[in-house]
Short mmCIF file of the C-alpha atoms (twelve columns), coordinates in Angstrom:
data_MODEL
# 
_entry.id   MODEL 
# 
loop_
_atom_site.group_PDB 
_atom_site.id 
_atom_site.type_symbol 
_atom_site.label_atom_id 
_atom_site.label_alt_id 
_atom_site.label_comp_id 
_atom_site.label_asym_id 
_atom_site.label_seq_id 
_atom_site.Cartn_x 
_atom_site.Cartn_y 
_atom_site.Cartn_z 
_atom_site.pdbx_PDB_model_num 
ATOM 1  C CA . MET A 1  125.479 83.013  134.451 1 
ATOM 2  C CA . SER A 2  127.179 84.485  131.417 1 
ATOM 3  C CA . THR A 3  125.899 87.541  129.594 1 
ATOM 4  C CA . THR A 4  125.232 85.522  126.436 1 
ATOM 5  C CA . GLU A 5  122.547 83.470  128.200 1 
ATOM 6  C CA . GLN A 6  120.619 86.517  129.411 1 
ATOM 7  C CA . PRO A 7  119.172 87.723  126.053 1 
ATOM 8  C CA . SER A 8  117.940 84.274  125.048 1 
ATOM 9  C CA . LYS A 9  116.245 83.763  128.410 1 
ATOM 10 C CA . LEU A 10 114.672 87.211  128.120 1 
ATOM 11 C CA . GLY A 11 113.508 86.462  124.579 1 
ATOM 12 C CA . ARG A 12 111.848 83.215  125.635 1 
ATOM 13 C CA . GLY A 13 110.096 84.993  128.496 1 
ATOM 14 C CA . LEU A 14 108.819 87.756  126.259 1 
ATOM 15 C CA . SER A 15 107.569 85.386  123.579 1 
ATOM 16 C CA . ARG A 16 105.801 83.264  126.207 1 
ATOM 17 C CA . LEU A 17 104.064 86.392  127.532 1 
ATOM 18 C CA . ALA A 18 103.265 87.752  124.058 1 
ATOM 19 C CA . ALA A 19 101.745 84.564  122.627 1 
ATOM 20 C CA . PRO A 20 98.337  84.909  124.371 1 
ATOM 21 C CA . LEU A 21 98.154  88.532  123.272 1 
ATOM 22 C CA . LEU A 22 98.896  87.561  119.680 1 
ATOM 23 C CA . ILE A 23 96.162  84.915  119.774 1 
ATOM 24 C CA . ALA A 24 93.661  87.352  121.308 1 
ATOM 25 C CA . VAL A 25 94.379  90.005  118.671 1 
ATOM 26 C CA . ALA A 26 93.980  87.436  115.875 1 
ATOM 27 C CA . ILE A 27 90.634  86.264  117.292 1 
ATOM 28 C CA . GLN A 28 89.453  89.860  117.667 1 
ATOM 29 C CA . SER A 29 90.415  90.657  114.075 1 
ATOM 30 C CA . ILE A 30 88.559  87.624  112.729 1 
ATOM 31 C CA . ALA A 31 85.493  88.482  114.830 1 
ATOM 32 C CA . ASN A 32 85.628  92.085  113.559 1 
ATOM 33 C CA . LEU A 33 85.756  90.879  109.966 1 
ATOM 34 C CA . ALA A 34 82.832  88.503  110.498 1 
ATOM 35 C CA . PHE A 35 80.782  91.182  112.269 1 
ATOM 36 C CA . HIS A 36 81.264  93.755  109.514 1 
ATOM 37 C CA . ALA A 37 80.627  91.174  106.793 1 
ATOM 38 C CA . VAL A 38 77.289  90.176  108.340 1 
ATOM 39 C CA . VAL A 39 76.200  93.675  109.369 1 
ATOM 40 C CA . GLY A 40 77.327  95.157  106.057 1 
ATOM 41 C CA . ARG A 41 75.043  92.752  104.189 1 
ATOM 42 C CA . THR A 42 72.152  93.151  106.641 1 
ATOM 43 C CA . LEU A 43 71.924  96.935  106.993 1 
ATOM 44 C CA . GLN A 44 71.206  99.459  104.292 1 
ATOM 45 C CA . ALA A 45 73.974  101.852 103.281 1 
ATOM 46 C CA . ALA A 46 72.697  104.764 105.407 1 
ATOM 47 C CA . GLU A 47 72.256  102.511 108.455 1 
ATOM 48 C CA . TYR A 48 75.726  101.037 108.059 1 
ATOM 49 C CA . GLY A 49 77.141  104.554 107.735 1 
ATOM 50 C CA . ALA A 50 75.371  105.559 110.951 1 
ATOM 51 C CA . LEU A 51 76.823  102.486 112.684 1 
ATOM 52 C CA . GLY A 52 80.279  103.490 111.461 1 
ATOM 53 C CA . ALA A 53 79.793  106.986 112.883 1 
ATOM 54 C CA . VAL A 54 78.736  105.574 116.267 1 
ATOM 55 C CA . LEU A 55 81.696  103.181 116.370 1 
ATOM 56 C CA . ALA A 56 84.099  105.995 115.449 1 
ATOM 57 C CA . GLY A 57 82.596  108.213 118.162 1 
ATOM 58 C CA . MET A 58 83.032  105.455 120.721 1 
ATOM 59 C CA . THR A 59 86.687  105.124 119.719 1 
ATOM 60 C CA . LEU A 60 87.218  108.876 119.981 1 
ATOM 61 C CA . VAL A 61 85.894  108.788 123.541 1 
ATOM 62 C CA . ALA A 62 87.477  105.493 124.656 1 
ATOM 63 C CA . VAL A 63 91.069  106.183 123.594 1 
ATOM 64 C CA . PRO A 64 91.577  109.379 125.639 1 
ATOM 65 C CA . LEU A 65 89.712  107.867 128.606 1 
ATOM 66 C CA . SER A 66 91.992  104.826 128.596 1 
ATOM 67 C CA . ALA A 67 94.929  107.171 129.190 1 
ATOM 68 C CA . CYS A 68 93.253  108.417 132.380 1 
ATOM 69 C CA . ARG A 69 93.248  105.028 134.124 1 
ATOM 70 C CA . PRO A 70 95.143  104.840 137.409 1 
ATOM 71 C CA . PRO A 71 98.326  102.765 137.412 1 
ATOM 72 C CA . PRO A 72 98.015  99.124  138.497 1 
ATOM 73 C CA . ARG A 73 98.599  98.333  142.165 1 
ATOM 74 C CA . GLY A 74 101.082 95.839  143.486 1 
ATOM 75 C CA . PRO A 75 104.470 94.744  142.252 1 
ATOM 76 C CA . ALA A 76 105.296 94.541  138.590 1 
ATOM 77 C CA . PRO A 77 105.141 91.033  137.083 1 
ATOM 78 C CA . SER A 78 108.519 89.334  136.992 1 
ATOM 79 C CA . MET A 79 110.110 87.970  133.848 1 
ATOM 80 C CA . ALA A 80 111.613 84.946  135.648 1 
# 
């Protein structure tokens, strides 16, 4: 196998692995927009502000805790 074939094979493998993630992020973004559009119209301003504070607090707790997860077990997934 020549060295010129390696990057294209790697690129195809990465794009095949990244496609589901891209789709999931797009769906999550659309769902977020729909949620805030509905809730923003339903709640009063003070209630929506309180919801925003709760969501921000959850993010402030979840992000540092996600760094404390143990590493995955087993072999790393192959790119082949």
